[in-house]
Coordinates of C-alpha atoms in Angstrom, one line a residue:
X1 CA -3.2 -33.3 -0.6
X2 CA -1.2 -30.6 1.1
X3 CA -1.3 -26.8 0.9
X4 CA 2.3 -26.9 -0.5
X5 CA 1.2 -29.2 -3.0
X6 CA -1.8 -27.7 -3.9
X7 CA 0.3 -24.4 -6.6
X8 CA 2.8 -27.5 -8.0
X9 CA -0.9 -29.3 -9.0
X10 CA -2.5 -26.5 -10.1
X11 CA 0.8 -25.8 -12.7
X12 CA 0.8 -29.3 -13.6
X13 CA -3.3 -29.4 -14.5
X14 CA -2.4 -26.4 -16.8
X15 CA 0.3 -27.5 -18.6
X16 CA -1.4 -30.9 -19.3
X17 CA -4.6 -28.7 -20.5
X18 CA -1.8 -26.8 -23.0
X19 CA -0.4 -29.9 -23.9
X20 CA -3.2 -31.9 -24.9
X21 CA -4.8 -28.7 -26.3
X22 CA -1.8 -28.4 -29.0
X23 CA -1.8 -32.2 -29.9
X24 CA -5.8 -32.0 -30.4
X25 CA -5.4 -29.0 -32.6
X26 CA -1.8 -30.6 -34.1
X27 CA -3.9 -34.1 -35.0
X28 CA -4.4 -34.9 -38.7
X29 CA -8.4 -34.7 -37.9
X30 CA -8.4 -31.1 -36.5
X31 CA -5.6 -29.7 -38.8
X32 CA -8.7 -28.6 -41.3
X33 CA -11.0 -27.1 -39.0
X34 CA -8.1 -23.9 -37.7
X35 CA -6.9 -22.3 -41.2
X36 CA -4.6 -19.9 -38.9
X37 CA -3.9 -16.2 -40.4
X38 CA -0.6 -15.8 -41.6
X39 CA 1.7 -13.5 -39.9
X40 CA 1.3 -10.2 -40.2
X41 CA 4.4 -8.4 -41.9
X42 CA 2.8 -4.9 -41.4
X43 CA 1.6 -5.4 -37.7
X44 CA 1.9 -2.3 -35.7
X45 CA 4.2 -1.6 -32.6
X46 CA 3.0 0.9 -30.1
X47 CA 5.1 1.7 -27.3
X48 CA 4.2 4.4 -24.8
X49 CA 3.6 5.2 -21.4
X50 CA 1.0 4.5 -19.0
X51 CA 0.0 6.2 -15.5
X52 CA -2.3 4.4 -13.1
X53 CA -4.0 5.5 -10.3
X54 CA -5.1 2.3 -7.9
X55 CA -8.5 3.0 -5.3
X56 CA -7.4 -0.4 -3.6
X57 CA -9.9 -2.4 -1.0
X58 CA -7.3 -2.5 0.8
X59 CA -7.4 -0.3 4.1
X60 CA -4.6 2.2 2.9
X61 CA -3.8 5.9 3.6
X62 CA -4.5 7.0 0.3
X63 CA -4.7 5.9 -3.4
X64 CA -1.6 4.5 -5.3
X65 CA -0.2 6.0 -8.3
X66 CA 2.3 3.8 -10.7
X67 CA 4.0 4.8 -13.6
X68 CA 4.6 1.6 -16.1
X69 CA 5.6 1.0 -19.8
X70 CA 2.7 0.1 -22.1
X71 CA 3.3 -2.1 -25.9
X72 CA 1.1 -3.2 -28.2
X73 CA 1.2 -5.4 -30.8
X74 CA -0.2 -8.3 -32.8
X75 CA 1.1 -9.7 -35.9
X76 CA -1.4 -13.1 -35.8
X77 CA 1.3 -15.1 -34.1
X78 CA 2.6 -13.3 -31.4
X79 CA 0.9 -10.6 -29.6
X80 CA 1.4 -7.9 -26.4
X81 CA -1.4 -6.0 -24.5
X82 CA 0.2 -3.7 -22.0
X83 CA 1.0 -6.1 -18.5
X84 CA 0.1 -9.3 -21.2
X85 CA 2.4 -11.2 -23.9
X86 CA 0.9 -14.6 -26.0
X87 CA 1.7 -16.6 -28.5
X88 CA -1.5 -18.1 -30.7
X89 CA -1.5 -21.5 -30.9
X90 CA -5.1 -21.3 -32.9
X91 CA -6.1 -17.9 -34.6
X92 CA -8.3 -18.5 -37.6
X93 CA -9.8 -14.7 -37.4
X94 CA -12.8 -16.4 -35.2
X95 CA -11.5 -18.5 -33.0
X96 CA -8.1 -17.0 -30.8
X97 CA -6.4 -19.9 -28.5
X98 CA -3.4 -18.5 -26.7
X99 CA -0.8 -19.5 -24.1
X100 CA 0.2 -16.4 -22.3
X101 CA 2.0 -14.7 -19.7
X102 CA 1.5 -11.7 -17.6
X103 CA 1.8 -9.7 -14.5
X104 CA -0.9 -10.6 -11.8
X105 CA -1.9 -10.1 -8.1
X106 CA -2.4 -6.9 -5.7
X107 CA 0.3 -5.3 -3.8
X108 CA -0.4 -4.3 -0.7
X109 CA 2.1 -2.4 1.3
X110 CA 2.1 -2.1 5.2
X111 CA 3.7 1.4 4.8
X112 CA 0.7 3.0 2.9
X113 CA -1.8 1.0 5.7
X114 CA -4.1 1.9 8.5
X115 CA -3.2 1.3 11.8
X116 CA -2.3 -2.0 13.2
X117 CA -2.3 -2.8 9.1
X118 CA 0.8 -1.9 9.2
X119 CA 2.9 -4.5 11.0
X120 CA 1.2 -7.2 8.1
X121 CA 3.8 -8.7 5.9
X122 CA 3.9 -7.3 2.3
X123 CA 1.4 -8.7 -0.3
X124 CA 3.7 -8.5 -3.8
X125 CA 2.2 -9.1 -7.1
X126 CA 3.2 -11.6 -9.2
X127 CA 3.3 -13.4 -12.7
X128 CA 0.7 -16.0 -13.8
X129 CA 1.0 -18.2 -17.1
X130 CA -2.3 -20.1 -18.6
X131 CA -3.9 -20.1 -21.8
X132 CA -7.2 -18.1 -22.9
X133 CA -10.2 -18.6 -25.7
X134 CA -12.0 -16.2 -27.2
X135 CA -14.3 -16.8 -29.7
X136 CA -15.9 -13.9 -31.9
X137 CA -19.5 -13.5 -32.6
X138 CA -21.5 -11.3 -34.2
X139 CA -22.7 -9.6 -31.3
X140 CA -19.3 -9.8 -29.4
X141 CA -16.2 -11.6 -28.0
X142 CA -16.8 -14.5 -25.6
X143 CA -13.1 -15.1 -23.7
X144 CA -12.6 -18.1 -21.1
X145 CA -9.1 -17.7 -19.5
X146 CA -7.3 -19.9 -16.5
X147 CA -3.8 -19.1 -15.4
X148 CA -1.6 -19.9 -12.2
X149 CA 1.5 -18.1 -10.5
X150 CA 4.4 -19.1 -11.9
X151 CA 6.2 -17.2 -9.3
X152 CA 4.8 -18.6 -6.2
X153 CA 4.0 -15.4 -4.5
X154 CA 0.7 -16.9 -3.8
X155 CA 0.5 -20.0 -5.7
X156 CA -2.8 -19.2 -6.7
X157 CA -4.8 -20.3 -9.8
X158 CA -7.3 -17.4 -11.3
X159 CA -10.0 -18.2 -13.9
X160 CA -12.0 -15.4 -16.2
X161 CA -15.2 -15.5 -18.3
X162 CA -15.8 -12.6 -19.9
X163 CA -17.9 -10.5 -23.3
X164 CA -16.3 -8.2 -24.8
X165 CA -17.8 -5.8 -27.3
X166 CA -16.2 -3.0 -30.0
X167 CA -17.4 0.2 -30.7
X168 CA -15.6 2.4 -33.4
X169 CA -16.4 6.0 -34.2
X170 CA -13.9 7.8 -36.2
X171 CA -10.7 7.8 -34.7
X172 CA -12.0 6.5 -31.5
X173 CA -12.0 2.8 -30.6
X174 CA -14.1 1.5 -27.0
X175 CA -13.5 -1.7 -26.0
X176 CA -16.4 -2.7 -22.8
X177 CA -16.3 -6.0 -21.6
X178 CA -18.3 -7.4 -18.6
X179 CA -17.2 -10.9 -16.6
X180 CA -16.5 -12.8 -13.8
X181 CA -13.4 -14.0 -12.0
X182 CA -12.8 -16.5 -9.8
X183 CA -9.7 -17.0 -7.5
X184 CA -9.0 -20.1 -5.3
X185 CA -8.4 -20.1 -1.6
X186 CA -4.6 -19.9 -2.5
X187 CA -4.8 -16.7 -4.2
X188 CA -7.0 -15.3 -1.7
X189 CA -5.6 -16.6 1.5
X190 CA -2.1 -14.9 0.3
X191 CA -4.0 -11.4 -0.6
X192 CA -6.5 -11.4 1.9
X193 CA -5.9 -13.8 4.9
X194 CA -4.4 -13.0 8.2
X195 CA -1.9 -15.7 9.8
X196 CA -2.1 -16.8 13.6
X197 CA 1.7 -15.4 13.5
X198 CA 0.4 -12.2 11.9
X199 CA -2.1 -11.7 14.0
X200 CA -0.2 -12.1 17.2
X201 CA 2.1 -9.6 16.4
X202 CA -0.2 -6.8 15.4
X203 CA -3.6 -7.8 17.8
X204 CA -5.6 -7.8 14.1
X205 CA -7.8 -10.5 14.0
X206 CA -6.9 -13.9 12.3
X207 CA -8.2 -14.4 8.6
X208 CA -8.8 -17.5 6.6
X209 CA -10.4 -17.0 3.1
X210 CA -12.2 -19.2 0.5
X211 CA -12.3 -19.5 -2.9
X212 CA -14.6 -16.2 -4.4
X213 CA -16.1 -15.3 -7.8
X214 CA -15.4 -11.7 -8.4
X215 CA -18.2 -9.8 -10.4
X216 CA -16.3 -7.1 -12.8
X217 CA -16.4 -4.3 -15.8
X218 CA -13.8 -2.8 -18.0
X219 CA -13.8 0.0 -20.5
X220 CA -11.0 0.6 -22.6
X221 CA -10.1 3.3 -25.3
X222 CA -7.7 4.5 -27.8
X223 CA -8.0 7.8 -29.5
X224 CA -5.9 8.1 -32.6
X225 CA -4.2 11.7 -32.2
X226 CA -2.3 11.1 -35.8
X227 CA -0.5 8.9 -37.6
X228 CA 2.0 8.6 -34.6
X229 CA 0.8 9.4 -31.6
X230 CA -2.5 7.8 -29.7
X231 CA -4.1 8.0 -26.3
X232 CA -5.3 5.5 -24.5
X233 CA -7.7 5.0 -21.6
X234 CA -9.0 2.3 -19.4
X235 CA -11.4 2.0 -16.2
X236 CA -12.0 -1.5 -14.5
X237 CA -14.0 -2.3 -11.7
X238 CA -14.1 -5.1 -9.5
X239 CA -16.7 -6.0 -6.5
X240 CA -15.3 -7.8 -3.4
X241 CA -17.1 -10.9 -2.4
X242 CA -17.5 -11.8 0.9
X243 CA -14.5 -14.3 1.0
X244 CA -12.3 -10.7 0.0
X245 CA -14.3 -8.0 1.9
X246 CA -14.1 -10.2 5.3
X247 CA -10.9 -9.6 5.4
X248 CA -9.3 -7.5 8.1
X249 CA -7.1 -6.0 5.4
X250 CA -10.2 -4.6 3.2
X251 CA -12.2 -1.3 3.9
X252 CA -14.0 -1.5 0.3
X253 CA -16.2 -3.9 -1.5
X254 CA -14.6 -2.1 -4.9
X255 CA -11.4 -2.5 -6.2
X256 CA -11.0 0.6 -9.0
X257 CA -8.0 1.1 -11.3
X258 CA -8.2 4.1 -14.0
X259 CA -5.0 3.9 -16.2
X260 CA -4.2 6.9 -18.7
X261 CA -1.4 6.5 -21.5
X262 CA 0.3 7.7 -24.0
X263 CA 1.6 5.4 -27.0
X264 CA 4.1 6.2 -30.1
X265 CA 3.5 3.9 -33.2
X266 CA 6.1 2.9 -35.0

């Protein structure tokens, strides 16, 4: 099968996995094993603002700094997470099956690069689709999630496997959580690949990459100022495998983003 082909049968393998998914869990036989929650009528909105400062592995001047809208908000049916928006199609307080949306990808910018970086072609990031698991234990969350790029920035399919874990002190609530992600050769070749073309024009050296399986840790936070008003942190890390860090574009095996915000509850 073709390159080209490769992102159509990548969406096409995910929405037959959503679709025979919902008739499993819609079949007279399965209907008693999910009792879902109802909705929940009190479910809390938070809306705020968050700030994130980006130490790419990319080979850039200097660290990035975005400003982006944050929401949050789960009512057992429907649910937001910052950059990420579901709907539940299982969520019986143990196990969570969602189909979700969200945005996904690097950016890298030829303008913020080093040297002959900079005549590359832009790197934008995109929006993936895919549905996620997680399924709480007693010692913690275990999440499986696959999505694809719905945009076809890269075409890429991404896959996670992560524990997540609460810890709750007061008005302070840590979320850590420990995984690994995989992207395919799609995803990376259009993040982290040099074409002949490319290369030609800029003398940097031609770059193919593989698939990889990305090694990562997260910590996130919210502090409860008041009724109102709550802070909210988050740290993750990511270590670049050899398919990434081979790259001509990369100058880091890390990949760091520290995000501080600021949310109103309604």
């Amino acid at each position: 099968m073709s390159n080209q082909s490769a992102p159509i049968r990548n969406r096409f393998l995910l929405t037959a996995l959503a679709a025979a998914t919902l008739f499993s869990i819609g079949s007279p036989a399965n209907a008693a094993l999910f009792k879902n929650l109802p909705a929940d009528q009190d479910a809390e909105l938070s809306v705020g603002i968050n700030v994130l400062y980006a130490n790419s592995a990319y080979d850039l001047d200097d660290e990035q700094v975005r400003v982006l809208p944050g929401v949050f908000y789960d009512n057992n049916k429907y649910y937001a997470r910052g950059a990420q928006v579901g709907a539940y199609i299982v969520n019986d307080g143990t196990n969570q099956l969602a189909a979700y949306a969200q945005l996904a990808g690097s950016e890298f910018d030829p303008d913020d690069a080093n040297g002959a970086l900079q005549g590359l072609d832009k790197r934008k990031s995109s929006a993936a689709a895919g549905l996620s698991y997680l399924r709480r234990t007693p010692v913690g969350g275990f999440r499986i999630q696959a999505a694809t790029d719905v945009l076809d920035r890269s075409g890429g399919t991404t896959a996670r496997l992560t524990y997540l874990a609460r810890i709750t002190k007061n008005k302070l609530t840590v979320y850590p959580s420990i995984g690994f992600e995989y992207n395919d050769d799609d995803y990376n070749e259009y993040y982290y690949g040099v074409s002949d073309e490319e290369s030609a024009d800029t003398g940097v050296d031609a770059y193919k990459s593989n698939s990889s399986l990305n090694p990562y840790v997260n910590v996130s936070a919210n502090y409860d100022f008041n009724d109102r008003f709550a802070g909210f942190f988050n740290q993750s890390l990511s270590y670049l495998p050899n398919e990434q860090y081979d790259s001509p574009m990369v100058d880091s095996r890390t990949d760091a983003t520290t995000t501080l915000g600021l949310l109103y509850k309604f």
